[in-house]
Structures are given as C-alpha cells and as structure tokens.
Coordinates of C-alpha atoms and ligand atoms in Angstrom, one line a residue:
M1 CA 40.8 -10.7 -20.0
A2 CA 38.0 -13.2 -19.7
V3 CA 35.5 -12.0 -21.5
K4 CA 37.1 -10.8 -24.6
E5 CA 37.9 -14.9 -24.5
L6 CA 34.5 -14.9 -24.2
A7 CA 33.9 -13.0 -27.7
I8 CA 36.8 -14.8 -30.0
L9 CA 35.2 -17.6 -28.4
V10 CA 31.6 -16.4 -30.1
V11 CA 33.6 -15.0 -33.2
F12 CA 34.9 -19.3 -33.5
S13 CA 31.4 -20.9 -32.7
L14 CA 30.4 -18.7 -36.1
T15 CA 33.3 -19.2 -38.4
V16 CA 32.0 -22.8 -38.3
C17 CA 28.4 -22.0 -37.8
T18 CA 29.1 -20.2 -41.6
G19 CA 30.5 -23.6 -42.5
H20 CA 34.2 -23.4 -44.1
E21 CA 35.0 -26.2 -46.2
F22 CA 37.3 -28.1 -44.3
F23 CA 38.2 -30.9 -45.4
T24 CA 38.8 -30.2 -48.1
S25 CA 42.1 -28.7 -47.6
T26 CA 45.4 -30.7 -45.2
D27 CA 46.2 -26.7 -45.5
K28 CA 42.4 -26.2 -43.0
I29 CA 43.1 -29.5 -41.9
S30 CA 46.2 -28.9 -39.4
H31 CA 45.1 -25.3 -38.9
L32 CA 43.3 -26.8 -36.7
F33 CA 44.7 -28.3 -34.7
E34 CA 45.9 -24.7 -33.4
E35 CA 42.2 -23.8 -33.1
E36 CA 41.3 -26.8 -31.3
G37 CA 44.0 -25.8 -28.7
F38 CA 42.5 -22.3 -28.5
L39 CA 38.8 -23.2 -28.1
L40 CA 40.0 -25.3 -25.8
S41 CA 41.5 -23.2 -24.2
A42 CA 38.8 -20.5 -24.5
F43 CA 36.4 -22.8 -23.4
A44 CA 38.5 -23.1 -20.1
S45 CA 38.9 -19.0 -19.6
Y46 CA 34.4 -19.2 -20.7
I47 CA 35.0 -21.7 -17.0
D48 CA 36.4 -19.4 -14.6
A49 CA 34.4 -16.4 -16.3
E50 CA 31.3 -18.9 -14.5
E51 CA 33.0 -19.7 -11.8
D52 CA 33.7 -15.9 -10.9
I53 CA 30.5 -15.0 -11.4
I54 CA 28.9 -18.1 -9.3
K55 CA 31.0 -17.0 -6.9
K56 CA 30.2 -13.5 -7.1
M57 CA 27.2 -14.1 -7.3
K58 CA 26.6 -16.7 -3.9
S59 CA 28.4 -13.2 -1.9
V60 CA 25.3 -11.1 -3.6
L61 CA 22.9 -13.9 -1.7
L62 CA 24.9 -13.5 1.4
L63 CA 24.9 -10.3 1.5
L64 CA 20.7 -10.0 0.7
Q65 CA 21.0 -13.1 3.1
L66 CA 21.8 -11.0 5.8
R67 CA 19.5 -7.4 4.9
T68 CA 16.8 -10.3 5.9
H69 CA 18.1 -10.8 9.7
T70 CA 16.2 -7.9 11.4
D71 CA 12.9 -8.5 9.8
P72 CA 10.0 -9.4 12.2
S73 CA 9.5 -12.6 13.4
D74 CA 6.1 -12.5 11.9
P75 CA 5.5 -11.4 8.2
S76 CA 2.1 -12.2 7.9
E77 CA 1.6 -8.7 10.9
I78 CA 4.5 -6.2 9.4
K79 CA 2.6 -3.6 11.0
D80 CA 5.2 -0.4 10.5
P81 CA 3.8 1.0 7.0
V82 CA 7.3 2.5 6.6
A83 CA 9.3 -1.3 7.7
A84 CA 6.8 -2.9 4.7
F85 CA 7.5 0.9 2.2
N86 CA 11.4 -0.5 2.9
L87 CA 10.6 -4.0 2.4
L88 CA 9.3 -3.9 -1.8
I89 CA 12.0 -1.7 -2.4
R90 CA 14.3 -4.1 -0.9
L91 CA 12.8 -7.1 -3.1
R92 CA 13.3 -5.3 -5.5
S93 CA 16.6 -4.1 -5.4
D94 CA 17.7 -7.9 -4.8
W95 CA 15.7 -8.6 -7.9
L96 CA 17.4 -5.8 -10.1
S97 CA 21.0 -7.9 -8.1
I98 CA 19.5 -11.7 -8.5
E99 CA 18.1 -10.5 -12.0
K100 CA 22.0 -8.6 -12.9
Y101 CA 24.0 -11.9 -12.0
T102 CA 21.5 -14.2 -13.6
L103 CA 21.3 -12.4 -16.9
R104 CA 25.3 -12.4 -17.4
S105 CA 25.2 -16.1 -17.1
L106 CA 25.4 -18.5 -19.8
H107 CA 24.7 -21.4 -17.5
E108 CA 22.1 -23.6 -19.3
Y109 CA 19.7 -23.7 -16.2
N110 CA 18.5 -20.3 -16.3
V111 CA 17.5 -18.4 -12.9
Y112 CA 16.7 -15.9 -14.8
Q113 CA 13.2 -17.8 -17.2
I114 CA 12.3 -19.9 -13.2
L115 CA 12.7 -16.2 -11.2
L116 CA 10.5 -14.7 -14.1
E117 CA 8.2 -17.5 -14.5
H118 CA 7.6 -17.8 -9.9
A119 CA 8.8 -14.8 -8.3
Q120 CA 6.3 -11.8 -7.3
I121 CA 8.9 -9.1 -8.2
P122 CA 7.8 -5.5 -6.8
Q123 CA 6.9 -3.4 -9.9
L124 CA 7.9 0.3 -9.6
E125 CA 4.8 1.2 -10.3
D126 CA 4.6 -1.0 -6.5
L127 CA 6.5 1.7 -5.6
M128 CA 5.1 4.5 -6.7
G129 CA 1.9 3.4 -4.7
A130 CA 3.6 2.2 -1.6
A131 CA 5.4 5.8 -0.9
S132 CA 1.9 7.7 -2.2
G133 CA 0.6 5.6 0.6
L134 CA 2.9 6.6 2.7
I135 CA 2.5 10.9 1.5
S136 CA -1.4 10.2 2.1
L137 CA -1.1 9.1 5.9
Q138 CA 1.5 12.0 6.9
E139 CA -1.5 14.3 5.0
L140 CA -4.6 12.3 6.6
Y141 CA -2.5 12.3 10.0
K142 CA -0.2 15.6 10.4
L143 CA 2.6 13.9 10.3
Y144 CA 6.7 14.7 9.4
P145 CA 8.9 12.3 7.6
N146 CA 10.4 12.4 11.3
N147 CA 8.2 11.5 13.1
I148 CA 6.6 8.2 10.5
T149 CA 9.7 7.4 10.8
K150 CA 10.2 6.4 13.9
E151 CA 10.6 2.7 13.6
T152 CA 12.7 2.4 10.8
S153 CA 14.0 4.5 8.8
L154 CA 15.2 5.6 5.3
N155 CA 18.1 5.9 3.9
A156 CA 19.2 9.5 1.0
D157 CA 18.3 7.3 -2.0
N158 CA 14.5 6.3 -0.4
A159 CA 14.2 9.1 0.7
C160 CA 14.2 10.7 -2.5
F161 CA 12.0 9.0 -4.2
V162 CA 9.8 9.2 -1.8
G163 CA 10.0 13.0 -2.2
S164 CA 9.8 12.5 -5.8
V165 CA 6.7 10.7 -5.2
A166 CA 5.0 13.4 -3.2
Y167 CA 6.3 16.2 -6.6
S168 CA 5.2 14.1 -8.7
E169 CA 1.3 15.5 -7.4
D170 CA 2.4 18.0 -6.5
K171 CA 2.6 17.5 -3.2
F172 CA 5.2 20.5 -2.7
Q173 CA 5.2 20.5 0.6
H174 CA 5.9 16.9 1.7
A175 CA 7.7 16.7 -1.5
F176 CA 10.2 19.4 0.4
L177 CA 10.3 17.5 3.9
W178 CA 11.9 14.3 1.9
F179 CA 13.9 16.1 0.0
L180 CA 15.4 17.5 3.4
Y181 CA 15.5 14.0 4.9
S182 CA 17.2 13.0 2.0
L183 CA 20.0 15.3 2.2
N184 CA 20.5 15.3 5.7
R185 CA 20.9 11.1 5.1
L186 CA 23.6 11.5 2.5
T187 CA 26.5 9.2 2.4
E188 CA 29.1 8.6 0.0
Y189 CA 26.7 5.1 -0.6
S190 CA 23.5 7.0 -2.0
T191 CA 23.8 7.3 -5.3
T192 CA 21.2 10.6 -4.7
T193 CA 23.7 13.5 -5.2
E194 CA 23.6 16.5 -3.2
E195 CA 23.5 18.6 -5.8
E196 CA 19.9 17.1 -7.6
L197 CA 18.7 17.1 -3.7
L198 CA 19.6 21.5 -4.4
Q199 CA 17.6 21.2 -6.6
Y200 CA 14.8 19.4 -6.2
L201 CA 14.7 21.0 -3.0
S202 CA 14.3 24.3 -4.5
D203 CA 11.1 23.6 -7.4
S204 CA 9.4 22.5 -4.5
A205 CA 9.7 26.0 -2.4
Y206 CA 9.3 27.7 -5.7
H207 CA 5.7 25.6 -6.3
F208 CA 5.3 25.9 -2.8
G209 CA 5.0 29.6 -3.0
S210 CA 8.2 29.3 -0.3
L211 CA 10.3 32.2 -2.6
P212 CA 12.5 33.0 0.2
T213 CA 13.5 29.3 0.8
A214 CA 13.8 28.6 -2.4
I215 CA 15.8 31.1 -3.1
Y216 CA 18.2 29.6 -0.6
F217 CA 17.9 26.2 -2.0
S218 CA 19.4 27.8 -5.1
K219 CA 22.5 29.9 -4.0
W220 CA 23.1 26.5 -1.8
L221 CA 23.3 25.5 -5.4
F222 CA 25.4 28.8 -7.4
D223 CA 28.4 27.8 -4.7
L224 CA 28.6 24.5 -6.0
D225 CA 29.4 25.2 -8.7
P226 CA 29.1 29.2 -9.9
T227 CA 30.2 28.3 -13.2
N228 CA 26.0 26.8 -13.6
D229 CA 24.8 29.9 -15.5
E230 CA 21.4 28.2 -15.1
V231 CA 21.1 27.5 -11.8
K232 CA 22.6 31.4 -11.6
V233 CA 19.2 32.1 -14.2
Q234 CA 16.6 30.9 -11.8
L235 CA 17.8 32.2 -9.2
D236 CA 17.8 36.2 -10.1
L237 CA 13.9 35.0 -11.5
Y238 CA 13.3 34.2 -7.8
R239 CA 15.0 37.2 -6.2
L240 CA 12.9 38.9 -8.9
L241 CA 9.6 37.3 -8.0
H242 CA 10.4 37.3 -4.4
N243 CA 9.9 41.4 -4.3
K244 CA 6.8 41.5 -5.9
R245 CA 5.6 39.2 -3.9
K246 CA 4.3 38.9 0.0
S247 CA 2.7 36.3 1.0
N248 CA 5.4 33.6 1.6
P249 CA 4.2 30.1 3.5
D250 CA 6.5 29.1 6.3
I251 CA 6.6 25.2 3.7
F252 CA 8.7 23.4 7.6
T253 CA 5.1 24.2 8.9
L254 CA 3.0 21.4 8.0
N255 CA -0.6 23.5 8.7
T256 CA -2.8 21.2 12.1
E257 CA -6.4 22.2 10.8
S258 CA -8.5 19.5 9.4
S259 CA -10.6 20.1 5.8
N260 CA -13.0 18.1 6.5
S261 CA -15.3 15.6 9.5
Y262 CA -13.3 12.9 7.7
E263 CA -10.3 13.8 8.2
A264 CA -11.0 15.0 11.9
L265 CA -12.3 11.4 12.8
C266 CA -9.8 9.5 11.7
R267 CA -7.1 12.0 13.9
G268 CA -9.5 11.6 16.8
E269 CA -10.5 14.8 17.0
I270 CA -14.1 15.0 17.3
D271 CA -16.0 12.0 18.3
E272 CA -19.9 13.3 19.5
R273 CA -20.1 10.4 21.7
T274 CA -17.9 11.9 24.0
S275 CA -21.2 14.5 24.5
R276 CA -23.8 14.2 26.9
R277 CA -25.5 11.8 23.9
Q278 CA -23.7 8.9 24.8
R279 CA -24.7 7.9 28.3
A280 CA -28.1 7.0 27.1
L281 CA -26.5 4.7 24.8
S282 CA -27.2 0.5 25.8
C283 CA -25.0 -2.2 26.5
R284 CA -26.9 -5.7 27.4
Y285 CA -26.7 -9.4 26.5
S286 CA -29.1 -10.4 23.6
T287 CA -30.7 -14.0 22.6
G288 CA -32.4 -12.7 19.5
G289 CA -35.9 -12.0 21.7
G290 CA -35.6 -16.1 22.3
N291 CA -33.8 -17.5 19.8
P292 CA -32.6 -20.8 20.5
R293 CA -28.6 -21.0 19.2
L294 CA -28.7 -18.5 21.5
M295 CA -30.0 -18.9 25.1
Y296 CA -26.7 -20.4 26.4
A297 CA -24.7 -18.4 24.1
P298 CA -26.2 -14.7 24.4
V299 CA -24.5 -12.2 22.3
K300 CA -23.6 -9.6 23.3
E301 CA -24.3 -6.5 22.0
E302 CA -23.1 -2.5 22.5
E303 CA -24.7 0.2 21.3
E304 CA -22.5 2.9 19.5
W305 CA -24.5 5.0 18.1
D306 CA -29.1 6.4 17.8
E307 CA -29.1 8.3 14.4
P308 CA -28.2 6.4 12.7
R309 CA -28.3 3.0 15.1
I310 CA -25.0 1.6 15.2
I311 CA -24.8 -1.7 16.6
R312 CA -21.1 -3.4 18.0
F313 CA -21.7 -7.8 18.3
H314 CA -18.3 -8.6 20.8
D315 CA -17.2 -11.6 21.1
I316 CA -18.7 -12.6 17.4
I317 CA -16.5 -15.1 15.8
S318 CA -13.4 -16.5 17.3
D319 CA -9.3 -16.4 16.5
Q320 CA -9.8 -19.7 14.3
E321 CA -12.4 -18.6 12.6
I322 CA -10.8 -15.3 12.0
E323 CA -7.4 -17.8 10.9
I324 CA -9.1 -20.1 8.4
L325 CA -11.1 -16.4 7.2
K326 CA -7.6 -15.5 7.0
N327 CA -6.8 -18.0 5.0
I328 CA -8.8 -19.2 2.4
S329 CA -8.3 -15.6 1.5
R330 CA -4.6 -14.7 1.6
P331 CA -3.8 -15.7 -2.7
L332 CA -6.6 -15.0 -3.7
L333 CA -7.0 -11.7 -2.7
S334 CA -6.8 -8.8 -5.4
R335 CA -7.6 -4.5 -5.7
S336 CA -10.9 -3.6 -5.1
E337 CA -12.5 -1.4 -6.8
V338 CA -15.1 0.7 -6.4
F339 CA -18.4 0.7 -8.3
Q340 CA -18.3 4.0 -11.6
D341 CA -20.9 4.9 -14.3
G342 CA -22.4 0.7 -14.0
R343 CA -18.7 -1.1 -13.8
G344 CA -16.0 -1.7 -11.2
A345 CA -13.1 -0.1 -11.2
V346 CA -9.7 1.0 -9.5
S347 CA -9.5 4.4 -7.0
K348 CA -7.0 6.2 -5.4
G349 CA -9.9 5.9 -2.8
R350 CA -9.7 2.5 -1.7
V351 CA -6.8 1.3 -1.2
S352 CA -6.9 -2.4 -0.4
Q353 CA -6.9 -5.9 -1.5
S354 CA -10.4 -7.5 -1.0
V355 CA -12.1 -11.3 -2.2
F356 CA -15.6 -12.5 -1.8
L357 CA -15.6 -15.8 -1.0
Q358 CA -17.6 -18.7 -2.6
D359 CA -20.9 -19.6 -1.4
D360 CA -20.5 -23.1 -1.6
D361 CA -17.3 -22.6 1.0
P362 CA -18.6 -23.1 3.9
V363 CA -17.8 -20.5 7.1
D364 CA -19.9 -18.6 4.4
A365 CA -23.0 -20.8 6.1
L366 CA -21.9 -19.9 8.9
V367 CA -20.6 -16.2 9.0
N368 CA -24.6 -16.1 7.2
Q369 CA -25.9 -17.5 10.2
R370 CA -23.7 -15.8 13.0
I371 CA -25.2 -12.6 11.3
A372 CA -29.3 -13.8 11.2
D373 CA -29.0 -14.9 14.7
A374 CA -27.9 -11.3 15.7
T375 CA -29.2 -9.2 13.6
G376 CA -32.7 -10.5 13.1
L377 CA -33.1 -10.3 9.2
S378 CA -33.2 -12.8 6.4
M379 CA -29.4 -13.7 4.4
E380 CA -30.7 -14.9 1.7
T381 CA -30.4 -12.6 -0.6
A382 CA -27.9 -11.2 1.2
E383 CA -24.0 -10.6 -1.1
L384 CA -21.7 -13.9 0.1
L385 CA -18.6 -12.4 2.3
H386 CA -16.1 -9.8 1.0
V387 CA -12.8 -10.0 2.9
Q388 CA -10.1 -7.3 2.6
N389 CA -7.1 -6.4 3.6
Y390 CA -5.8 -2.9 3.4
G391 CA -2.6 -2.2 2.6
I392 CA 0.0 1.1 3.6
G393 CA -1.9 3.8 3.5
G394 CA -5.8 1.3 3.3
R395 CA -8.0 2.9 3.4
Y396 CA -12.0 4.2 1.7
E397 CA -12.6 7.2 1.7
P398 CA -17.2 8.0 2.9
H399 CA -19.4 6.0 1.0
N400 CA -23.2 4.9 1.3
D401 CA -23.0 1.4 1.0
A402 CA -26.4 1.8 -0.6
L403 CA -25.9 2.4 -4.1
N404 CA -30.0 3.6 -4.8
I405 CA -31.1 0.9 -6.3
R406 CA -34.4 -1.2 -6.3
N407 CA -33.2 -3.4 -3.9
D408 CA -30.4 -2.3 -2.3
R409 CA -28.6 -2.9 0.4
I410 CA -30.0 -2.6 3.2
A411 CA -27.6 -3.2 5.6
T412 CA -24.0 -4.4 6.6
F413 CA -22.8 -6.7 8.7
L414 CA -19.2 -5.5 9.4
F415 CA -16.6 -7.9 11.7
Y416 CA -13.6 -6.5 12.6
M417 CA -11.4 -9.8 12.1
S418 CA -7.8 -7.6 12.9
D419 CA -7.0 -5.2 16.0
V420 CA -5.3 -2.2 14.5
E421 CA -2.5 0.2 16.8
I422 CA -3.1 3.2 15.3
G423 CA -5.7 3.8 12.0
G424 CA -8.4 2.4 10.6
A425 CA -10.9 3.2 12.5
T426 CA -14.3 3.1 11.0
V427 CA -16.2 6.6 11.0
F428 CA -19.4 8.0 10.5
P429 CA -18.8 11.9 9.0
E430 CA -22.6 13.2 9.0
A431 CA -22.9 11.9 12.3
G432 CA -19.6 12.8 14.5
V433 CA -18.3 8.5 14.9
A434 CA -15.8 7.0 14.9
V435 CA -15.8 3.0 15.4
Q436 CA -12.6 0.8 16.7
P437 CA -12.0 -2.0 14.8
K438 CA -11.7 -4.5 18.0
K439 CA -10.3 -8.2 16.5
G440 CA -13.7 -10.7 16.9
S441 CA -16.6 -7.8 16.6
A442 CA -18.7 -6.9 15.1
V443 CA -20.7 -4.3 13.8
F444 CA -24.3 -3.8 11.7
W445 CA -25.5 -0.8 11.2
Y446 CA -29.1 0.3 8.8
N447 CA -27.9 2.1 5.2
L448 CA -31.7 2.8 4.8
H449 CA -34.6 4.2 6.4
R450 CA -37.5 2.4 7.4
N451 CA -39.1 4.2 4.4
G452 CA -37.0 2.0 1.6
K453 CA -35.2 6.3 1.5
V454 CA -30.6 6.5 1.7
D455 CA -29.6 7.6 5.8
S456 CA -27.3 10.0 4.9
N457 CA -25.6 9.0 8.3
A458 CA -25.1 6.2 7.6
K459 CA -22.4 7.3 4.3
H460 CA -19.1 6.4 6.3
A461 CA -15.7 5.8 5.9
G462 CA -12.4 3.4 6.6
C463 CA -9.7 5.6 7.3
P464 CA -6.2 5.3 7.2
V465 CA -4.2 1.6 8.9
L466 CA -0.5 4.1 10.3
W467 CA 0.4 1.2 12.1
G468 CA -1.0 -1.7 12.0
N469 CA -2.2 -4.6 10.0
K470 CA -6.3 -3.9 8.8
W471 CA -8.8 -7.1 8.0
V472 CA -12.2 -6.7 8.0
A473 CA -14.8 -9.3 6.4
N474 CA -17.9 -7.8 5.6
K475 CA -21.9 -9.4 4.2
W476 CA -24.3 -6.1 2.4
I477 CA -27.6 -7.9 3.3
Y478 CA -31.0 -6.3 1.1
E479 CA -34.6 -5.1 1.2
F480 CA -35.7 -8.9 -0.4
G481 CA -36.3 -10.7 1.7
Q482 CA -36.7 -8.6 4.8
E483 CA -40.6 -7.9 4.6
F484 CA -41.7 -9.6 7.2
K485 CA -38.0 -9.3 9.6
R486 CA -37.7 -5.9 9.0
P487 CA -41.8 -3.9 8.1
C488 CA -41.2 -0.7 5.8
S489 CA -43.3 1.9 7.4
L490 CA -44.5 5.2 4.7
S491 CA -43.0 7.7 7.4
E492 CA -40.9 10.5 6.5
W493 CA -38.7 9.9 9.7
E494 CA -38.7 6.3 10.4
Ligands
NAG1 C1 6.8 15.0 14.7 O1 8.3 16.2 14.2 C2 7.6 17.5 14.7 C3 8.5 18.1 14.2 O2 9.5 17.5 14.6 C4 7.6 17.3 16.2 O3 7.5 18.5 16.6 C5 6.8 16.3 16.9 O4 5.8 16.3 18.2 C6 6.1 15.1 16.2 N1 4.8 14.7 16.5 C7 4.7 13.1 17.1 C8 3.6 12.9 16.9 O5 5.5 12.5 17.2
NAG2 C1 -3.5 -21.3 8.6 O1 -2.8 -21.0 7.6 C2 -1.4 -21.5 8.6 C3 0.2 -21.5 7.4 O2 0.2 -22.0 6.8 C4 -1.3 -22.2 9.2 O3 -0.1 -22.6 10.0 C5 -2.1 -22.7 10.9 O4 -2.7 -24.2 10.6 C6 -3.7 -22.4 9.7 N1 -4.7 -22.6 10.5 C7 -6.1 -22.3 10.3 C8 -6.9 -22.1 11.3 O5 -6.8 -22.8 8.9

C-alpha cells in the first residue's frame, strides 16, 4: 500500500514539474484543494514507509549485532582459517542486507553513500580467494572438510560455495567432499537445494573418474524427478561409460602421499635433522667476536643446520618491538608480489600481505644495528625491512631469495614475530630441513656460496599457515659492502 502511494507521490510531483499552468484557471485551482489533501496523505504514507523501513533496519541491525557475539576477544589474533572465512562471508552478507535496506530508504542522509566511501566490504573475489586458500590448505595437509571445520562449522550454503570454487579450479575430489558436507547440512533455511548439490556431486564424481559414485548421485537425482530427461540421458551415458572402464578411483578417500619434499616437510613427515647429523650442531652465546654492544647482552645462537648453514638467534627482538612493528605495518599492508619477467606481479604461489618500511623509520635503524651485530655484516646496501602477514592458506612456494644478478642478495635474515600453532614453517626442500616459527627469534642463512654462486640448498618456502597468525619481518642483505666482512673465495665448494 505504502509503495503504491509513493508511486502516486512521484507521479504527482512529476506533473508539477512538467509545468501545468494552474494559475490561469480557477477550476484548476479549486482542484488543488483536493490535490493538497492527497499530497499530505501521500507524504504521511511516505513517512510511515520510512518508519517501517527504519524499524526493519533496526531489527536487522540487532540480528547482525547478535551474530558478532561469538567473535574472538582479540580479533587481530584470529587463528582459525574457517572462522576467518566465515567472517568474510558474514561481512559481505551484512553489507548486502544493509545495502538492501539503505537503498530503499529515500532519506537524505544516504547511508549507502557513506558506507560506500568508508566501509571495507569483502568483494566476491575476496570470498573466492579465501575459499581457494582453504582448499589449498586441505590439499597440502590432506584434510577432509570435517577436519578443517572442527572448531567452526560451515553452513550448507557456505560449504557449497567452497565446493563450487574447488570445482571451478578442477579440484574435483575436494569439490565433491564439500558438496557432500553441504548435503549433510541442508536445512529449510538453506538457499542451496538438494537437486543442485546432487547434480554437483554427480558432476564432480564424473570428472574425478569415479563413475559408480556419479551414477549413484545421478540416480538419486532422477528418483527425485523422473520426468527430468537431462538426468536420464546423463545416467545412461554414465552407465555406458562405466561398463567400458576399469579404473575406479575412490573419491571418498584422500591420497596421503606427498608429491614432493616441500609438501612432506610442511607436513612434518621428513626432516633430516632427526638424523645423527644434528647432534653435531651447536648452541652458544655469542659476543660477535668481542662486539662491545654484545659483551653484556650476548646473542643466543643456535645452529639449525649445516648445509646451508642456518643460524637461529633466540630472543633477538622483544615483544614490544614486535608490537611496534606490527602497528606501523598494519595500515600499510598490501598483497605481496613476486618478481616475474623483470617486474612485480601478484601470484597464487605467494599469498600474503606485506610492506617495506620507510628508511627514515627509527625501527629500521634499530633492526639494522641488531642484524649487523649478530651477523657481522654491513647493512649499508641492505633492503628496507620487509614485514609480512599471511592470510587464509597464506604461503610462499619454494624460491631462492638470490636473483642471480650482480650485487645479489647474499643473505637473508628472517624475524619471527609470532608463534604459529600449526603450519607456517620455513622449509628448505633441497636440504630437507623445516624451521618452526618462534616468536622473538630470527633465522639467518646465506643465499650465495663464497664464490658468488647461488646456493641451491638455500632454496626455501613458507608453508601454509593451518592454524594461527604468521607475522615475519625479513631483511635481504646484499653482496656489496661485505668484501671485508665475508671475504669471497675462488673455491668451487665454498
Ligand atoms: C580427518 O577426518 C578423517 C575422516 O573423517 C579421519 O579419518 C581423520 O582421522 C581426521 N584427521 C585428523 C587429523 O583429524
Ligand atoms: C599498538 O596499537 C595498539 C592499538 O592501536 C595500542 O593499544 C598499543 O599500545 C600499540 N602498541 C605499541 C607498542 O605501540
């Protein structure tokens, strides 16, 4: 009713605007008495409609506020990837409900505009990226949907969304498992339908090569609607194919074999250090060969590995310094890039946000001094401090920091600014070594041999963070300036 009268109000004002000459006719003026009564009642209806919308908006607000009650007390410390994913989904759906109501409101303070300018609303691409991150976690750590949703479950619609992202990435087994998870959680409130899921399940099973499973779900779909000819054709085709084909991979069970040493290391399966070799490694307090700054506060050095030589410095950065570094970096973080064809580019192999701090930042000077003292290297040609935070499934696939250029990155110094509950190790696939993040410590290694050649053993990767929040800061140190600090060698072997 209100809507109809609103429409009349609009028509009315349009008539006025098109300029009927009321003043030249008394008859028309007398009509205006009626029109005025109508105008005022239309205006009253409009106000009612606005109030109605306001009431609805208030109840929507209340509902949205209720949903935030389950949030962690410290939102910056969100550790559960599924909870993070749910938050993204929720924020976007909050935004869509707010948008729906504010767009309808003709109020002069257009909330929509204000939100549009100030709010940071996850876009569909963000949700797809987060779902993709969850899937890559599952692939690497061999996790089923019920493993990854132990703490936070996904509703049928969100699970179906993750499944469809896996499907679009041709990851049919994970897609299948998510659709199955979704099917088991369908309720009367789900917008996803049983038919939709059955079709998806059948398609995923077919693409995975598991025809009996594809037939099973097609049959189920057909039983729901025996008049559906398309499903009939599909079912016949699958039966025909099944009779011809022998192989029948099990779509319900994930393959637990790691395809390479990077994955195996990230999963904690192999680590050379369990061998005898590690016992030869040492741990000591160093004063940097008599460095006066270290005489009273020697650095705690631990040799993590010998080839490449990886040194861990314990308690080298304080919690307060870490807090300051995070605080400076937070507003400046942006998607990390990799070096490709001579320039930076966003890559799926590197999922994190990062920032290079300014060189006039006092923290940079402090950190430089700390690294110079610990390593004995010159920081004059080092890059600015690079702070990184990893998101859902955040990782950095195997790479070498040295770029094989003149004045290369001779060494890397990596601060761990958080502990990571599960995942997030720094692994060296060639050497077979995994180094676990430990807040306040740092690791250091050379990327180049003494003869200037790139050390292939220094190739490393950041494993995906399965549970937790990974913050690191690293400093890339260059060759120039180290001539007297780390004399080069002509030997092939150094
Ligand atoms: C993951 O789920 C599977 C299947 O439900 C179960 O067999 C397995 O033990 C779980 N793994 C972990 C690490 O919880
Ligand atoms: C970091 O920022 C938080 C929140 O703005 C503030 O409470 C805290 O005192 C800051 N910490 C440091 C060490 O600057």
